[in-house]
XYZ file of N, CA and C in Angstrom:
318
model
N -13.543 31.010 13.831
C -13.315 30.881 12.502
C -13.644 29.633 12.097
N -14.005 29.374 10.628
C -14.419 28.054 9.976
C -13.294 27.638 9.465
N -13.425 25.967 9.752
C -12.547 25.361 9.228
C -12.616 25.218 7.765
N -11.220 25.001 7.415
C -10.989 24.912 5.977
C -11.725 23.691 5.113
N -12.376 23.777 3.876
C -12.928 22.783 3.175
C -11.959 21.532 2.987
N -12.372 20.303 3.489
C -11.175 19.224 2.738
C -11.618 19.200 1.206
N -10.524 18.661 0.735
C -10.599 18.052 -0.729
C -11.477 17.058 -0.946
N -11.786 16.994 -1.890
C -12.764 15.600 -2.176
C -11.766 14.598 -2.635
N -11.994 13.635 -1.817
C -11.172 12.255 -1.401
C -12.058 10.852 -1.820
N -11.524 10.174 -2.251
C -12.151 8.745 -2.149
C -10.902 7.481 -1.745
N -11.463 6.678 -1.007
C -10.635 5.392 -0.640
C -10.829 4.152 -1.290
N -9.912 3.496 -1.550
C -10.339 1.925 -2.025
C -9.471 1.072 -1.249
N -10.232 0.328 -0.504
C -9.537 -0.701 0.295
C -8.669 -1.849 -0.659
N -7.539 -2.336 -0.039
C -7.101 -3.355 -0.629
C -7.192 -4.448 0.282
N -7.671 -5.488 -0.628
C -7.607 -6.875 0.474
C -6.074 -6.980 1.155
N -6.167 -7.656 2.433
C -5.250 -7.970 3.369
C -4.241 -8.991 2.588
N -2.934 -8.873 2.361
C -1.676 -9.659 2.122
C -1.117 -10.346 3.109
N -1.134 -11.506 2.824
C -0.431 -12.589 3.820
C 0.927 -13.013 3.111
N 2.028 -12.542 3.581
C 3.253 -12.876 3.107
C 3.934 -13.922 3.886
N 4.307 -14.784 3.501
C 5.148 -15.803 4.085
C 6.466 -15.513 3.900
N 6.807 -15.471 5.522
C 8.365 -15.168 5.622
C 9.218 -16.470 5.591
N 10.716 -16.208 4.758
C 11.491 -17.294 5.496
C 11.692 -17.900 6.490
N 12.083 -18.962 6.739
C 12.263 -19.578 8.044
C 13.177 -19.171 9.104
N 14.389 -18.302 8.236
C 15.287 -17.371 9.060
C 14.634 -16.286 9.864
N 13.271 -15.805 9.272
C 12.830 -14.832 9.958
C 12.124 -15.259 11.510
N 12.608 -14.272 12.414
C 12.078 -14.112 13.819
C 10.273 -14.472 13.810
N 9.431 -13.927 12.363
C 8.216 -13.896 12.294
C 7.932 -14.882 11.266
N 6.804 -15.434 11.101
C 6.506 -16.404 9.927
C 5.844 -15.788 9.190
N 4.808 -14.581 9.338
C 3.999 -13.810 8.379
C 4.036 -12.277 8.513
N 3.985 -11.708 7.152
C 3.672 -10.400 7.389
C 2.092 -10.040 7.019
N 1.402 -9.365 7.968
C 0.310 -9.069 7.564
C 0.060 -7.647 6.911
N -0.531 -7.340 5.744
C -0.388 -6.103 5.165
C -1.697 -5.638 4.713
N -2.354 -4.564 5.083
C -3.773 -4.138 4.655
C -3.604 -2.694 4.442
N -4.069 -2.245 3.348
C -3.844 -0.614 2.931
C -5.146 -0.337 2.491
N -5.220 1.185 2.093
C -6.190 1.662 1.247
C -5.595 2.781 0.560
N -6.057 2.896 -0.855
C -5.288 3.586 -1.723
C -6.342 5.169 -1.640
N -5.742 6.297 -1.375
C -6.425 7.749 -1.544
C -6.463 7.847 -2.984
N -7.275 7.985 -3.592
C -7.389 8.358 -4.903
C -8.657 9.757 -5.562
N -8.155 10.185 -6.418
C -9.022 11.410 -7.195
C -10.344 10.461 -7.123
N -11.495 11.267 -6.520
C -12.914 10.530 -7.020
C -13.147 10.176 -8.225
N -12.767 10.999 -9.176
C -13.400 10.933 -10.797
C -12.583 9.353 -11.258
N -11.251 9.003 -10.221
C -11.002 7.854 -10.730
C -11.340 6.458 -10.336
N -11.912 6.804 -8.941
C -12.323 5.639 -8.210
C -12.651 4.162 -8.807
N -13.205 4.282 -9.876
C -13.936 2.920 -10.497
C -12.479 2.439 -11.247
N -11.901 3.629 -11.958
C -10.772 2.886 -12.547
C -9.691 2.045 -11.987
N -9.409 2.600 -10.708
C -8.715 2.184 -9.631
C -8.923 1.042 -9.194
N -10.604 0.779 -8.844
C -10.904 -0.653 -8.364
C -10.828 -1.396 -9.601
N -10.971 -1.293 -10.984
C -10.952 -2.198 -11.814
C -9.629 -2.740 -11.890
N -8.608 -1.795 -11.325
C -7.439 -2.469 -11.533
C -6.561 -3.001 -10.421
N -7.276 -3.357 -9.392
C -6.875 -3.693 -8.406
C -6.228 -5.107 -8.194
N -6.216 -6.145 -8.847
C -5.670 -7.121 -9.369
C -4.268 -6.735 -9.668
N -3.959 -5.936 -10.550
C -2.607 -5.520 -10.709
C -1.725 -4.993 -9.666
N -2.729 -4.083 -8.820
C -2.058 -3.347 -7.806
C -1.703 -4.234 -6.891
N -2.542 -5.375 -6.292
C -2.122 -6.419 -5.740
C -1.009 -7.128 -5.793
N -1.101 -7.322 -7.018
C 0.333 -8.432 -7.709
C 1.687 -7.686 -7.436
N 1.649 -6.382 -7.959
C 2.599 -5.466 -7.780
C 3.210 -5.311 -6.134
N 2.079 -5.404 -5.455
C 2.615 -4.782 -3.872
C 3.182 -6.360 -3.410
N 2.349 -7.243 -4.036
C 2.444 -9.025 -3.103
C 4.130 -9.075 -3.806
N 4.670 -8.806 -4.901
C 5.793 -9.101 -5.438
C 7.000 -8.100 -4.768
N 6.570 -7.042 -4.459
C 7.529 -6.178 -3.813
C 7.755 -6.528 -2.367
N 6.853 -6.679 -1.762
C 6.797 -6.926 0.009
C 7.614 -8.256 0.203
N 7.482 -9.315 -1.146
C 8.258 -10.581 -0.610
C 9.531 -10.390 -1.186
N 10.007 -9.136 -1.853
C 11.282 -8.965 -2.237
C 12.343 -8.220 -1.091
N 11.363 -7.794 -0.188
C 11.933 -6.737 0.881
C 12.805 -7.698 1.762
N 13.917 -7.696 2.352
C 14.635 -8.368 3.121
C 13.940 -8.025 4.667
N 14.278 -9.299 5.451
C 13.352 -9.572 6.453
C 14.194 -8.204 7.431
N 15.499 -7.850 7.489
C 16.006 -6.959 8.304
C 15.210 -5.564 7.814
N 14.905 -5.111 6.702
C 13.922 -4.237 6.508
C 12.703 -4.087 7.116
N 11.967 -5.039 7.193
C 10.764 -5.358 7.267
C 10.631 -5.224 9.036
N 11.698 -5.673 9.236
C 11.751 -5.518 11.184
C 12.419 -4.097 11.522
N 12.825 -3.609 10.735
C 13.210 -2.136 11.087
C 12.467 -1.120 11.431
N 11.788 -0.706 12.910
C 10.787 0.089 13.084
C 10.708 1.539 12.046
N 11.732 1.995 11.436
C 11.889 3.184 11.081
C 11.804 3.028 9.500
N 11.748 1.752 9.030
C 11.438 1.614 7.508
C 10.163 1.722 6.917
N 9.019 1.697 7.739
C 7.732 1.834 7.124
C 7.518 3.141 6.356
N 8.306 4.245 6.529
C 8.303 5.623 5.849
C 8.881 5.026 4.293
N 9.987 4.704 4.245
C 10.686 4.190 2.976
C 9.815 3.146 2.249
N 9.429 2.359 2.804
C 8.271 0.957 1.967
C 7.200 1.637 1.561
N 6.514 2.329 2.450
C 5.588 3.287 1.967
C 5.647 4.005 0.496
N 6.470 4.632 0.583
C 7.049 5.530 -0.475
C 7.627 4.705 -1.954
N 8.184 3.616 -1.443
C 8.358 2.356 -2.775
C 7.028 1.804 -3.062
N 6.249 1.519 -2.275
C 5.069 0.742 -2.789
C 4.083 1.953 -3.185
N 3.994 2.847 -3.097
C 3.367 4.158 -3.633
C 3.644 4.326 -5.158
N 5.099 4.510 -4.966
C 5.742 4.670 -6.626
C 5.245 3.592 -7.817
N 5.349 2.352 -6.913
C 5.050 1.199 -7.796
C 3.560 0.981 -8.075
N 2.556 1.528 -7.413
C 0.906 1.287 -7.561
C 0.753 2.570 -8.407
N 1.490 3.778 -8.135
C 1.544 5.145 -9.295
C 1.641 4.572 -10.844
N 2.919 3.750 -10.772
C 3.219 3.130 -12.001
C 2.236 2.111 -12.682
N 1.516 1.448 -11.896
C 0.423 0.455 -12.343
C -0.687 1.111 -12.801
N -1.184 2.134 -11.909
C -2.702 2.753 -12.209
C -2.482 3.929 -13.293
N -1.137 4.678 -13.342
C -0.941 6.041 -14.147
C -1.128 6.934 -13.256
N -0.460 7.856 -13.504
C 0.275 9.396 -12.746
C -1.300 10.214 -12.670
N -1.391 10.388 -11.172
C -2.503 11.440 -11.080
C -3.881 10.738 -10.381
N -3.928 9.762 -10.499
C -4.866 8.455 -9.960
C -4.998 8.589 -8.305
N -3.971 8.104 -8.117
C -3.480 7.602 -6.890
C -2.809 8.726 -6.064
N -3.455 9.152 -4.854
C -2.632 10.096 -4.435
C -1.574 9.790 -3.114
N -2.146 8.690 -2.338
C -1.413 8.280 -1.353
C -1.902 6.689 -1.105
N -0.834 6.151 -0.530
C -1.279 4.496 -0.041
C -1.249 4.892 1.678
N -2.377 4.624 2.217
C -2.545 4.534 3.453
C -2.412 3.176 4.195
N -1.543 2.795 4.912
C -1.167 1.539 5.749
C -1.994 1.308 6.916
N -3.015 0.432 6.836
C -3.888 0.197 7.787
C -3.429 -0.506 8.792
N -2.789 -1.986 8.205
C -2.416 -2.736 9.095
C -0.831 -3.598 8.467
N 0.022 -3.370 9.486
C 1.582 -4.209 9.080
C 2.253 -4.882 10.213
N 1.618 -5.905 10.259
C 2.006 -6.660 11.292
C 2.785 -8.033 10.950
N 3.889 -8.576 11.493
C 4.670 -9.423 11.751
C 4.369 -10.134 13.003
N 4.252 -11.333 12.247
C 3.547 -12.300 13.645
C 4.320 -13.905 13.396
């Protein structure tokens, strides 16, 4: 049986974000790295607007409560929230998903 052909995909890496956490938190920093899954035709457009993407993610992650960041089940919700914000910044139909490569509290 032949394997189904994969759809055309492209990935745009984001720089690692280092978020300083409040002194009340058990960790001092959040390290966050992700890649955006994009339609291949829009790879350059998404790459060109990465500063805005990083800005919106940085602002969002700084606003999330420590309890939410430390909750092991929260990553699914956080991912959905980040994806929606990225899609608003780059426009609908360009970014399919956000793939979290690193999410470390240290």
